[in-house]
Amino acid sequence: MKNKFKFLVGFSLRRKIERKSFLISNIVLLILVILISNLDTVITSFGGDFDDVYTIYYEDDLEENYFDMFSLAVKNGPFQGKNDLIVINESYTLDADDKNVIVVKVNEGEEITAKISSNDLVSTTLYSSIYSTLNGIKMDATATKLNINQEDISKLLKQISIEREVFNDEGKNEESEALLGGLSFIVIMPFFFGIIMIVQMIGLEIFDEKSTKSMEVIMSSVEPKVHLLSKLAAVNVFAIIQFVLLVLYGVIGVLIRSFFAKMSFGNASLPFDINLSSYSDRIVGVIIIITILFLLTNLLYSLCMAILASTANEMDDYQKIISPIMILMVLGFYTAIFSPLFDGAVFAKIMSHIPFFTLMIAPGLFISGDISVLEIIIIVLIHVVTLIAIYSIGIPAYKQSVLDYSNDGVFKRFIKNVRSSRKIKLNK
Amino acid sequence: MLRVDNVTKRYGELVAVNKLSFEVKKGEIFGLLGLNGAGKTTTFRMILNLFTPDEGHVYLNDDVIGYEHSNEIGFLSEERSLLVKMTVLDQLTYYGKLKSLPTEELLKSIDYWLNRFNITKYKNKKIKELSKGNQQKIQFISAIIHNPKLLILDEPFNGLDPINVELFKEVILEFKSKGATIIFSSHRMEHVEMFCEKLVILVDGESILSGYIRDIKNSFSQQNIFIKGDIIPEDVSKIEGVIKVINHTDRFEVKIKNKNHVKDVFNYTSKCDNVSLFEVELPSLNEIFVSKVGVNYEK
């Protein structure tokens, strides 16, 4: 039976990998990942403004010329192409064919005003940068005019400094909690969609063998549990292969990015930048927890799907039978989205202990400190017990269901098979 | 040798098979007959170890049948049981490997059987692209590819033209001569009569008739006489013991209660002109089935 198990896993895996759809989807994925990791280069090559050189003409009639301050602030502002800014201190009149030229004119009247002119719309970031710099100039000039000390203004405008102290939460603060909460959700998303993919593949494979009436021949050669476990193994190995390929595509994307950077076509750093160094200890913990919970939850959903799919005789049955699984997953997903709103609520805590929802909810609650490591261990134990229970009830029911082509409703058929398999087990 | 020993299978209140017993020796072809819902599929599934009997046991060579015997059993199901998106090669490899055949031997065997059934050119085609007859050939090959000792054939001639029926018969008889135990089920009585030495007829899960076909026929008193000649059917009907006279296009069929009435019919026929045939035959299996069950088996 060991050899049959190995053969079934290998055969199922080979069929998936040799499909044209697998090849096409991976080519598309590779292209997408490369495009995303080189998004700025792509946009630029299609006429985006990442490498546009802007020339800014600055002119003011204030008592003190603020050109140096303006130039320094704009060049050091958040505009991504700041190295390609030319700031000139002179008056300029725009020509109709001037491209990427901005004229900034500051006037001292009763109140300091400014005019920004250009032929086309400019980068939003650059505009914001100019806007905030002009505000600074206005403040400084007004202060000088009113003879107010610069330090006083700074004190007036400076935001309040808060030293946050939480005695029961080991120095955590709300900002980091919010960030980590959001991060755990982002990390869960691929796992969530991964489970959906795995569950669908297992269900369809079993349904395919049953609906073509091949099951009778297959089951006469292989024990039901070997057959079921081979399906779970094949699909999960396939998911791992797909995951590894995705990582590989990411690496290829980054390498291509580095290549473009060397060729001076773009920026070597990724187009998104998240600094998580201060949270690294907790992130590692959360990722370990998510991984363990993912494996257990995935196994649970896969097992349930396999058992349910064995009941389906037609596509209509399959669609009916998959709906409870999808409802459970979506319910967990939305509870996870809304659980931060019920901070510390018992509802979310209880949900996190229910195996089907754990993966989506528990990591967030763990980060926010609503559940402890001990509770995570309890949750894992609950998962293991549930898995054993479903396996021991499900395998005999699976054997009955895969050979049941009766005309009863699909759920009625499922319940009938669970009951009759229990009876057979008890009689034995 | 296969021995089904007093097996009973229930689905809730319904008794699908009740205390069924039969034995099939090596090199024997056994007919398992019954109308739809009679319990044939359940019996096959118990032999295949897909169902465990509620009572009784199925033995293969004196061992209670289990998954350890699965490599010795070949099964051709009544319905098409092929994964139609697979190629012929993949399908046969899949079923062959499930019977634990080593790869090299399996590939040789695939080539041999595809050639034998004249379908080598479809080796890399998808099953769904094949005709019904060719699909049936693939299904048959997948049942015999591992040289099973016990071969279960449920409606093997489905979708076949007469030439391919002959080809199948040849292969089935080849397996019989090699000593395989064969269980055969068909809705066509002439196929059963042609192949089987023994049979069991199931009605509502019960065996109503079982044993060697020769003995069953001999024990059945009614006989048929075929006559070619200028007889007058109305006169024949009046002879004592004649049940019915059927006028076929080229001959008359006279059904008599038992063999004691043959002589009376012969005496009448001998007086008629142009008589070229007078043949006494045992009743057909279908007639026996009709007399026992009350409905035509082949309808």
XYZ file of C-alpha atoms in Angstrom:
727
model
C 0.000 0.000 0.000
C 2.979 2.291 0.633
C 3.970 1.983 -3.012
C 0.423 2.659 -4.132
C 0.337 5.751 -1.943
C 3.586 6.996 -3.453
C 2.355 6.241 -6.934
C -0.983 7.999 -6.368
C 0.737 11.109 -5.000
C 3.270 11.171 -7.833
C 0.698 10.515 -10.522
C -1.700 13.157 -9.266
C 1.135 15.654 -8.920
C 2.455 14.918 -12.399
C -0.987 15.399 -13.921
C -1.280 18.809 -12.298
C 2.179 19.979 -13.268
C 1.981 18.723 -16.837
C -1.244 20.596 -17.493
C -1.086 23.461 -19.947
C -3.032 25.614 -17.491
C -0.234 25.209 -14.927
C 2.379 26.325 -17.435
C 0.316 29.270 -18.674
C -0.650 30.455 -15.188
C 2.977 30.303 -14.077
C 4.177 32.266 -17.090
C 1.523 34.887 -16.289
C 2.549 34.873 -12.611
C 6.219 35.259 -13.482
C 5.464 38.208 -15.742
C 3.202 39.794 -13.116
C 5.731 39.422 -10.303
C 8.515 40.859 -12.468
C 6.269 43.746 -13.494
C 5.204 44.512 -9.924
C 8.759 44.484 -8.597
C 9.816 46.801 -11.426
C 6.689 48.895 -11.446
C 8.495 52.255 -11.492
C 10.702 51.225 -14.409
C 7.623 49.972 -16.250
C 5.683 53.180 -15.626
C 8.656 55.280 -16.662
C 9.112 53.320 -19.862
C 5.459 53.994 -20.662
C 5.909 57.730 -20.098
C 5.591 57.846 -16.311
C 7.162 60.705 -14.355
C 9.683 58.809 -12.191
C 12.638 60.150 -14.133
C 11.231 63.466 -15.266
C 13.554 66.399 -14.664
C 11.668 69.358 -13.263
C 12.959 72.907 -13.432
C 11.539 75.258 -10.852
C 11.939 78.989 -11.202
C 11.559 80.733 -7.864
C 10.907 84.406 -7.400
C 9.748 86.430 -4.412
C 9.423 90.067 -3.431
C 9.809 89.463 0.270
C 12.110 91.533 2.441
C 14.425 88.574 2.782
C 14.968 86.217 -0.179
C 13.853 82.721 0.708
C 15.339 80.967 -2.330
C 17.901 78.924 -0.350
C 15.294 77.720 2.072
C 12.907 76.904 -0.767
C 15.524 75.047 -2.797
C 16.769 73.016 0.154
C 13.302 72.068 1.373
C 11.962 71.047 -2.030
C 15.068 69.050 -2.952
C 14.943 67.184 0.359
C 11.196 66.713 0.244
C 9.346 63.493 -0.402
C 9.340 63.855 -4.201
C 10.796 60.634 -5.570
C 12.746 62.246 -8.390
C 14.320 64.800 -6.064
C 17.768 64.269 -7.526
C 16.485 65.510 -10.846
C 15.139 68.830 -9.593
C 16.695 72.026 -10.810
C 15.737 75.043 -8.754
C 16.662 78.455 -10.172
C 16.360 81.740 -8.434
C 15.053 83.990 -11.161
C 11.922 85.274 -12.714
C 10.615 83.297 -15.691
C 7.739 83.501 -18.112
C 6.391 80.167 -19.304
C 6.547 79.348 -23.006
C 3.818 77.228 -24.512
C 6.270 74.397 -25.282
C 7.908 74.348 -21.841
C 7.700 70.864 -20.376
C 8.225 70.090 -16.687
C 8.836 73.712 -15.894
C 7.260 75.190 -12.801
C 7.225 78.844 -11.963
C 6.754 79.783 -8.327
C 6.120 83.385 -7.495
C 5.708 84.574 -3.904
C 4.171 87.988 -3.313
C 4.202 90.041 -0.160
C 0.953 91.867 0.224
C -1.197 92.312 3.253
C -0.873 88.589 3.500
C 1.829 86.556 1.774
C 0.448 84.753 -1.297
C 2.021 82.521 -3.943
C 1.346 81.509 -7.514
C 2.472 78.210 -9.004
C 2.348 77.987 -12.804
C 3.079 75.149 -15.184
C 1.850 74.018 -18.592
C 0.843 70.582 -17.363
C -0.137 69.009 -14.093
C 2.947 68.129 -12.089
C 3.659 65.179 -9.812
C 1.348 65.272 -6.791
C 4.270 64.617 -4.475
C 6.267 67.492 -5.906
C 3.279 69.802 -5.708
C 2.732 68.848 -2.050
C 6.397 69.422 -1.385
C 6.297 72.924 -2.923
C 3.040 73.665 -1.116
C 4.372 72.762 2.322
C 7.651 74.630 1.670
C 5.727 77.771 0.730
C 3.703 77.429 3.918
C 6.980 77.332 5.859
C 8.243 80.406 4.032
C 5.004 82.240 4.766
C 5.264 81.364 8.447
C 8.871 82.430 8.692
C 8.374 85.681 6.801
C 5.281 86.548 8.836
C 7.120 85.856 12.070
C 9.956 88.117 10.992
C 7.510 90.816 10.039
C 5.685 90.532 13.375
C 8.968 90.301 15.174
C 8.157 86.979 16.746
C 10.980 84.759 17.825
C 11.476 81.665 15.661
C 11.769 79.517 18.751
C 8.388 80.690 19.985
C 6.840 79.732 16.687
C 8.443 76.339 16.855
C 7.102 75.823 20.328
C 3.670 76.939 19.165
C 3.583 74.593 16.216
C 5.384 71.643 17.665
C 3.192 68.640 18.408
C 2.860 67.516 21.953
C 5.469 65.061 23.121
C 3.922 62.041 24.816
C 5.736 59.454 26.835
C 3.541 56.383 26.668
C 3.616 54.031 29.618
C 1.520 50.846 29.789
C 2.189 48.873 32.913
C 0.505 45.581 32.039
C 1.543 45.177 28.416
C 5.327 45.086 28.551
C 5.961 48.380 26.852
C 3.807 47.801 23.812
C 2.090 50.776 22.295
C -0.999 51.360 20.225
C 0.863 52.288 17.066
C 2.911 49.113 16.960
C -0.161 47.079 17.805
C -2.073 48.602 14.921
C 0.827 48.044 12.577
C 1.346 44.432 13.637
C -2.401 43.773 13.548
C -2.526 44.993 9.966
C 0.598 43.088 9.116
C -0.746 39.797 10.475
C -3.809 40.294 8.318
C -1.651 40.870 5.244
C 0.327 37.719 6.065
C -2.887 35.701 6.525
C -4.337 36.761 3.169
C -2.116 34.492 1.011
C -2.689 31.607 3.424
C -6.429 32.190 3.211
C -6.403 32.142 -0.592
C -3.965 29.218 -0.500
C -6.445 27.172 1.519
C -9.248 28.064 -0.893
C -7.089 26.874 -3.801
C -6.063 23.643 -2.059
C -9.579 22.833 -0.913
C -10.985 23.389 -4.419
C -8.321 21.192 -6.010
C -8.891 18.312 -3.600
C -12.643 18.523 -4.017
C -12.509 18.632 -7.797
C -10.055 15.757 -8.066
C -12.203 13.458 -5.948
C -15.347 14.632 -7.705
C -13.732 13.959 -11.093
C -12.923 10.362 -10.171
C -16.354 9.803 -8.724
C -18.401 11.436 -11.455
C -16.587 9.398 -14.134
C -17.472 6.250 -12.162
C -13.792 5.373 -11.857
C -14.041 5.180 -8.102
C -15.334 1.610 -8.065
C -12.272 0.417 -9.978
C -9.859 2.579 -7.963
C -11.346 1.603 -4.613
C -11.093 -2.059 -5.481
C -7.318 -1.582 -5.648
C -6.610 0.986 -2.948
C -7.848 1.396 0.587
C -10.057 4.476 0.951
C -7.783 6.063 3.547
C -4.740 5.602 1.283
C -6.682 7.143 -1.580
C -7.861 10.100 0.496
C -4.482 10.749 2.095
C -2.772 10.561 -1.294
C -5.085 13.298 -2.560
C -4.307 15.495 0.440
C -0.578 14.901 0.038
C -0.519 15.499 -3.730
C -2.428 18.761 -3.574
C -0.386 20.075 -0.666
C 2.915 19.188 -2.320
C 1.618 20.942 -5.420
C 0.770 24.019 -3.323
C 4.292 23.989 -1.846
C 5.808 23.741 -5.343
C 3.650 26.658 -6.469
C 4.692 28.669 -3.410
C 8.390 27.974 -4.033
C 7.940 29.003 -7.668
C 6.318 32.250 -6.539
C 9.262 32.987 -4.263
C 11.588 32.191 -7.147
C 9.697 34.587 -9.402
C 10.072 37.235 -6.696
C 13.840 36.655 -6.612
C 13.969 36.900 -10.418
C 11.990 40.134 -10.199
C 14.431 41.620 -7.679
C 17.436 40.497 -9.750
C 15.986 42.159 -12.820
C 15.404 45.280 -10.734
C 19.037 45.289 -9.622
C 20.105 44.885 -13.232
C 18.062 47.907 -14.283
C 19.460 49.886 -11.361
C 23.018 49.101 -12.505
C 22.060 50.245 -15.961
C 20.848 53.455 -14.248
C 17.337 52.886 -15.391
C 15.785 52.923 -11.984
C 15.999 52.651 -8.252
C 17.443 49.460 -6.708
C 15.171 49.609 -3.677
C 11.710 48.120 -4.036
C 8.872 50.500 -4.894
C 7.418 49.860 -1.432
C 9.378 50.231 1.743
C 8.321 48.958 5.160
C 10.602 49.250 8.131
C 9.781 46.476 10.554
C 13.106 46.061 12.308
C 11.766 47.191 15.667
C 9.047 44.502 15.565
C 11.172 41.642 14.255
C 11.005 39.506 17.424
C 7.240 39.488 17.541
C 6.852 39.104 13.792
C 8.913 35.906 13.879
C 6.675 34.568 16.672
C 3.533 35.503 14.810
C 4.782 33.943 11.574
C 5.602 30.687 13.393
C 2.127 30.652 14.920
C 0.497 31.449 11.579
C 2.464 28.672 9.880
C 1.470 26.055 12.475
C -2.139 27.174 12.391
C -2.085 27.240 8.600
C -0.906 23.627 8.419
C -3.579 22.475 10.857
C -6.372 24.573 9.383
C -5.443 23.559 5.863
C -5.480 19.896 6.848
C -8.839 20.354 8.514
C -10.470 22.099 5.559
C -8.867 19.671 3.088
C -10.077 16.653 5.024
C -13.608 18.028 5.296
C -13.633 18.930 1.614
C -12.430 15.468 0.585
C -15.092 13.771 2.689
C -17.816 16.089 1.425
C -16.708 15.898 -2.205
C -16.918 12.109 -2.062
C -20.681 12.517 -1.699
C -21.137 14.575 -4.878
C -22.331 12.697 -7.963
C -22.886 15.683 -10.237
C -21.556 19.210 -10.569
C -24.749 20.481 -8.968
C -24.045 18.312 -5.902
C -20.459 19.533 -5.810
C -21.527 23.173 -5.805
C -23.935 22.480 -2.963
C -21.412 20.545 -0.931
C -18.643 23.123 -1.247
C -20.840 25.952 0.022
C -20.577 25.107 3.771
C -16.778 25.120 3.467
C -16.783 28.472 1.703
C -19.250 29.943 4.200
C -16.994 28.864 7.069
C -13.952 30.397 5.410
C -15.656 33.688 4.586
C -17.144 33.867 8.082
C -13.665 33.452 9.543
C -12.278 36.004 7.131
C -14.821 38.692 8.039
C -14.525 37.960 11.739
C -10.787 38.520 11.321
C -11.388 41.838 9.573
C -13.772 43.077 12.233
C -12.147 41.547 15.314
C -9.983 44.681 15.993
C -13.271 46.555 16.404
C -14.284 44.235 19.235
C -11.081 44.825 21.144
C -10.908 42.139 23.796
C -14.399 40.899 23.027
C -15.207 37.409 24.267
C -16.859 36.669 20.903
C -13.605 37.043 18.974
C -11.792 35.051 21.627
C -14.261 32.187 21.409
C -14.134 32.274 17.605
C -10.351 32.026 17.738
C -10.676 28.692 19.559
C -13.005 27.193 16.935
C -10.741 25.278 14.550
C -12.240 26.492 11.271
C -11.757 30.165 12.201
C -8.544 30.027 14.190
C -6.096 30.831 11.418
C -7.902 34.021 10.513
C -8.521 35.299 14.049
C -5.996 33.899 16.535
C -2.826 35.592 15.188
C -4.421 39.050 15.427
C -5.633 38.374 18.955
C -2.219 37.058 19.904
C -0.592 40.262 18.690
C -3.035 42.440 20.544
C -2.344 40.395 23.679
C -5.916 39.119 23.957
C -4.715 35.525 23.892
C -1.524 34.115 25.313
C 0.965 31.490 24.141
C -0.757 29.018 26.471
C -4.038 29.647 24.710
C -2.349 29.164 21.339
C -1.159 25.768 22.606
C -4.713 24.963 23.698
C -5.979 26.026 20.265
C -3.452 23.738 18.581
C -4.581 20.848 20.794
C -8.220 21.554 19.947
C -7.231 21.413 16.280
C -5.436 18.096 16.672
C -8.355 16.526 18.551
C -10.816 17.833 15.928
C -8.669 16.447 13.145
C -8.499 13.015 14.765
C -12.264 13.026 15.330
C -13.070 14.071 11.747
C -10.571 11.557 10.382
C -11.991 8.651 12.354
C -15.581 9.518 11.441
C -14.753 10.671 7.946
C -12.728 7.767 6.561
C -15.481 5.128 6.919
C -18.012 7.669 5.597
C -15.667 8.405 2.679
C -15.585 4.719 1.755
C -19.393 4.632 1.749
C -19.836 7.948 -0.039
C -17.461 7.424 -2.954
C -19.495 4.396 -4.002
C -22.903 5.884 -3.345
C -24.644 6.973 -6.536
C -28.140 7.061 -5.049
C -30.574 9.814 -5.936
C -31.032 11.239 -2.439
C -30.219 14.882 -1.826
C -26.506 15.360 -1.396
C -26.638 16.363 2.284
C -29.119 13.597 3.061
C -26.775 11.172 1.345
C -23.861 12.484 3.375
C -25.668 12.092 6.703
C -26.901 8.631 5.684
C -23.348 7.535 4.866
C -21.921 8.899 8.110
C -24.607 7.050 10.064
C -24.315 3.779 8.200
C -20.523 3.816 8.403
C -20.786 4.364 12.165
C -23.133 1.384 12.410
C -20.742 -0.803 10.431
C -17.895 0.301 12.677
C -19.905 -0.454 15.817
C -20.987 -3.859 14.488
C -17.367 -4.754 13.885
C -11.127 -20.488 -6.325
C -13.813 -18.025 -5.263
C -16.315 -18.973 -2.613
C -19.206 -16.759 -1.604
C -20.420 -18.213 1.624
C -23.873 -17.330 2.880
C -23.399 -13.578 2.510
C -26.030 -11.033 3.443
C -25.868 -7.298 2.883
C -28.421 -4.817 4.142
C -28.900 -1.102 3.450
C -30.892 -0.044 6.465
C -34.141 -1.991 6.252
C -33.514 -3.156 2.696
C -31.901 -6.565 2.293
C -29.851 -6.179 -0.894
C -28.404 -9.698 -0.835
C -29.763 -12.467 1.336
C -27.771 -15.558 2.301
C -26.143 -15.915 -1.098
C -23.736 -18.793 -1.658
C -21.880 -19.992 -4.708
C -18.494 -21.282 -5.712
C -16.433 -20.688 -8.823
C -13.430 -22.882 -9.531
C -10.272 -22.013 -11.413
C -10.854 -21.974 -15.160
C -14.625 -21.677 -14.737
C -16.857 -18.934 -16.066
C -19.719 -18.173 -13.748
C -22.822 -16.187 -14.651
C -24.299 -13.796 -12.135
C -27.712 -12.806 -13.435
C -30.565 -10.704 -12.250
C -32.725 -7.774 -13.201
C -31.794 -4.247 -12.131
C -31.832 -3.998 -8.343
C -31.552 -7.761 -7.896
C -28.297 -7.466 -5.917
C -25.671 -8.101 -8.613
C -23.738 -4.851 -8.009
C -23.791 -5.387 -4.251
C -22.485 -8.931 -4.756
C -19.714 -7.676 -7.034
C -18.798 -5.026 -4.487
C -18.583 -7.607 -1.725
C -16.315 -9.757 -3.897
C -14.210 -6.676 -4.643
C -13.989 -5.956 -0.911
C -15.686 -2.601 -1.454
C -18.477 -3.671 0.894
C -18.125 -5.857 3.922
C -20.960 -8.385 4.181
C -23.186 -8.031 7.222
C -23.162 -11.796 7.454
C -21.077 -14.487 5.793
C -17.751 -14.192 4.011
C -16.213 -14.122 0.580
C -13.152 -16.329 0.189
C -10.475 -16.297 -2.472
C -8.382 -19.441 -2.342
C -9.644 -20.108 1.189
C -8.625 -16.668 2.515
C -11.254 -14.145 3.465
C -11.027 -11.584 0.684
C -9.249 -8.345 1.569
C -7.131 -5.559 0.069
C -4.164 -7.916 0.020
C -5.965 -9.729 -2.821
C -6.643 -6.608 -4.866
C -3.728 -7.234 -7.245
C -5.198 -10.634 -8.145
C -8.565 -9.237 -9.157
C -9.546 -7.578 -12.416
C -12.827 -5.733 -12.680
C -14.716 -4.422 -15.659
C -17.642 -2.358 -14.456
C -20.925 -2.079 -16.310
C -20.706 1.687 -16.538
C -17.857 3.487 -18.239
C -15.287 3.993 -15.495
C -12.538 5.877 -17.271
C -11.011 9.233 -16.490
C -11.914 10.720 -19.844
C -9.475 13.633 -19.686
C -6.518 11.245 -19.475
C -4.708 9.804 -22.437
C -5.047 6.086 -23.109
C -1.478 5.540 -21.945
C -2.004 7.493 -18.707
C -5.262 5.712 -17.989
C -3.792 2.250 -18.454
C -0.680 3.218 -16.503
C -2.865 4.529 -13.691
C -4.951 1.368 -13.367
C -1.961 -0.896 -13.998
C 0.133 0.747 -11.287
C -2.777 0.482 -8.872
C -2.418 -3.249 -9.408
C 1.279 -2.946 -8.461
C 2.649 -3.850 -11.887
C 6.327 -2.899 -12.319
C 6.667 -0.050 -14.825
C 8.603 -1.959 -17.472
C 6.249 -4.915 -17.419
C 3.265 -2.571 -17.443
C 4.458 -0.650 -20.501
C 5.105 -3.902 -22.373
C 1.692 -5.158 -21.405
C 0.043 -1.909 -22.550
C 1.713 -2.174 -25.949
C 0.730 -5.822 -26.274
C -2.943 -5.292 -25.507
C -3.296 -2.103 -27.539
C -1.876 -4.013 -30.480
C -4.096 -7.013 -29.820
C -7.199 -4.804 -29.851
C -5.968 -2.799 -32.864
C -5.926 0.526 -31.045
C -2.214 1.276 -30.806
C -2.718 4.492 -32.767
C -4.864 5.880 -29.941
C -2.156 5.399 -27.301
C -1.587 9.113 -26.796
C -5.133 10.246 -27.501
C -7.446 11.371 -24.750
C -10.103 8.854 -23.757
C -12.883 11.327 -24.501
C -11.775 11.447 -28.133
C -12.374 7.705 -28.603
C -15.546 5.976 -29.797
C -17.685 4.045 -27.296
C -16.385 0.740 -28.625
C -12.769 1.811 -28.261
C -13.429 3.166 -24.781
C -14.857 -0.239 -23.885
C -11.672 -1.832 -25.194
C -9.574 0.444 -22.942
C -11.768 -0.435 -20.014
C -11.413 -4.134 -20.775
C -7.631 -3.842 -21.118
C -7.428 -2.027 -17.788
C -9.250 -4.992 -16.184
C -6.924 -7.643 -17.611
C -3.610 -5.804 -17.901
C -2.207 -7.400 -14.736
C -3.263 -10.972 -15.638
C -5.775 -11.321 -12.813
C -6.605 -14.654 -11.256
C -10.157 -13.518 -10.611
C -11.806 -11.587 -13.409
C -15.156 -9.897 -12.882
C -16.857 -8.821 -16.093
C -20.020 -6.801 -15.762
C -21.586 -6.358 -19.222
C -18.291 -6.669 -21.101
C -19.843 -6.416 -24.575
C -21.474 -3.019 -24.055
C -21.058 -0.768 -27.076
C -19.220 -3.366 -29.159
C -19.883 -4.374 -32.752
C -20.067 -8.115 -33.569
C -16.446 -8.255 -34.751
C -15.176 -6.845 -31.482
C -17.520 -9.074 -29.489
C -15.695 -11.993 -31.099
C -12.346 -10.454 -30.159
C -13.456 -10.050 -26.558
C -14.775 -13.620 -26.443
C -11.452 -14.888 -27.686
C -9.580 -13.072 -24.922
C -12.040 -14.135 -22.220
C -11.711 -17.782 -23.275
C -7.940 -17.357 -23.297
C -8.068 -16.254 -19.652
C -10.326 -19.208 -18.862
C -7.832 -21.584 -20.440
C -5.060 -19.978 -18.371
C -7.013 -20.937 -15.252
C -8.566 -17.618 -14.307
C -11.769 -17.637 -12.322
C -14.273 -15.526 -14.235
C -17.549 -14.036 -13.107
C -19.680 -12.770 -15.906
C -22.814 -10.683 -15.962
C -24.836 -9.713 -18.989
C -28.326 -8.704 -19.980
C -27.908 -10.870 -23.071
C -28.787 -14.472 -22.204
C -27.142 -15.836 -25.319
C -23.821 -14.463 -24.067
C -24.330 -16.139 -20.716
C -25.247 -19.433 -22.363
C -22.262 -19.172 -24.663
C -19.714 -18.661 -21.854
C -20.885 -19.882 -18.523
C -20.804 -23.355 -17.092
C -22.514 -22.254 -13.909
C -24.794 -19.443 -12.882
C -26.883 -17.951 -10.168
C -30.023 -15.937 -10.836
C -30.843 -13.284 -8.262
C -34.251 -11.807 -7.638
C -34.566 -9.180 -4.899
C -31.310 -10.294 -3.371
C -32.293 -13.953 -3.215
C -30.882 -16.749 -5.333
C -33.798 -18.343 -7.166
C -31.785 -20.593 -9.413
C -28.205 -21.753 -9.250
C -25.929 -24.496 -10.462
C -24.522 -25.836 -13.728
C -26.445 -24.573 -16.747
C -26.618 -28.075 -18.211
C -28.259 -29.404 -15.029
C -30.630 -26.459 -14.810
C -31.766 -26.943 -18.377
C -32.137 -30.690 -17.952
C -34.169 -30.239 -14.828
C -36.506 -27.896 -16.633
C -39.155 -30.083 -18.235
C -40.335 -27.806 -21.041
C -38.670 -28.382 -24.418
C -38.722 -26.777 -27.835
C -39.057 -28.454 -31.219
C -38.016 -26.658 -34.388
C -39.708 -27.838 -37.586
C -39.249 -26.881 -41.223
C -42.075 -28.292 -43.374
C -45.727 -27.922 -44.414
C -47.315 -28.364 -41.011
C -50.613 -26.768 -40.009
C -50.024 -24.909 -36.709
C -53.680 -25.242 -35.626
C -53.426 -29.026 -35.920
C -50.146 -29.130 -33.990
C -51.679 -27.045 -31.198
C -54.290 -29.730 -30.687
C -51.663 -32.400 -29.924
C -51.559 -33.267 -26.227
C -48.679 -31.598 -24.352
C -48.184 -28.812 -26.894
C -48.163 -25.462 -25.156
C -47.698 -23.113 -28.069
C -46.734 -23.037 -31.764
C -44.763 -20.036 -32.965
C -44.486 -19.328 -36.672
C -41.040 -17.918 -37.428
C -40.271 -16.819 -40.989
C -38.413 -19.991 -41.950
C -39.513 -22.486 -39.307
C -42.037 -23.358 -36.649
C -41.214 -23.522 -32.977
C -43.332 -25.927 -30.972
C -43.176 -25.654 -27.201
C -44.059 -28.832 -25.375
C -44.604 -29.555 -21.672
C -41.965 -32.266 -21.485
C -39.958 -34.706 -23.579
C -42.689 -37.369 -23.438
C -44.646 -35.386 -26.036
C -41.865 -35.298 -28.620
C -42.971 -38.561 -30.133
C -46.564 -37.323 -30.769
C -45.318 -34.205 -32.524
C -42.840 -36.274 -34.545
C -45.579 -38.666 -35.630
C -47.671 -35.747 -36.864
C -44.763 -34.093 -38.650
C -43.694 -37.246 -40.412
C -47.027 -37.264 -42.240
C -46.544 -33.743 -43.585
C -44.875 -32.782 -46.866
C -41.537 -31.049 -47.417
C -40.174 -31.646 -43.918
C -36.459 -30.747 -43.836
C -35.905 -30.121 -40.141
C -37.077 -31.645 -36.908
C -34.900 -30.590 -33.991
C -35.524 -30.932 -30.272
C -33.780 -28.371 -28.079
C -33.545 -27.735 -24.386
C -35.217 -24.500 -23.295
C -33.193 -21.300 -23.467
C -32.011 -19.635 -20.288
C -34.331 -16.760 -20.994
C -37.300 -19.124 -21.051
C -36.221 -20.607 -17.756
C -35.827 -17.082 -16.374
C -39.298 -16.084 -17.596
C -40.893 -19.162 -16.108
C -39.173 -18.555 -12.765
C -39.430 -14.770 -12.488
C -42.410 -14.008 -14.673
C -40.695 -11.318 -16.733
C -38.399 -11.399 -19.725
C -34.747 -11.039 -18.678
C -33.696 -9.293 -21.866
C -36.472 -6.741 -22.021
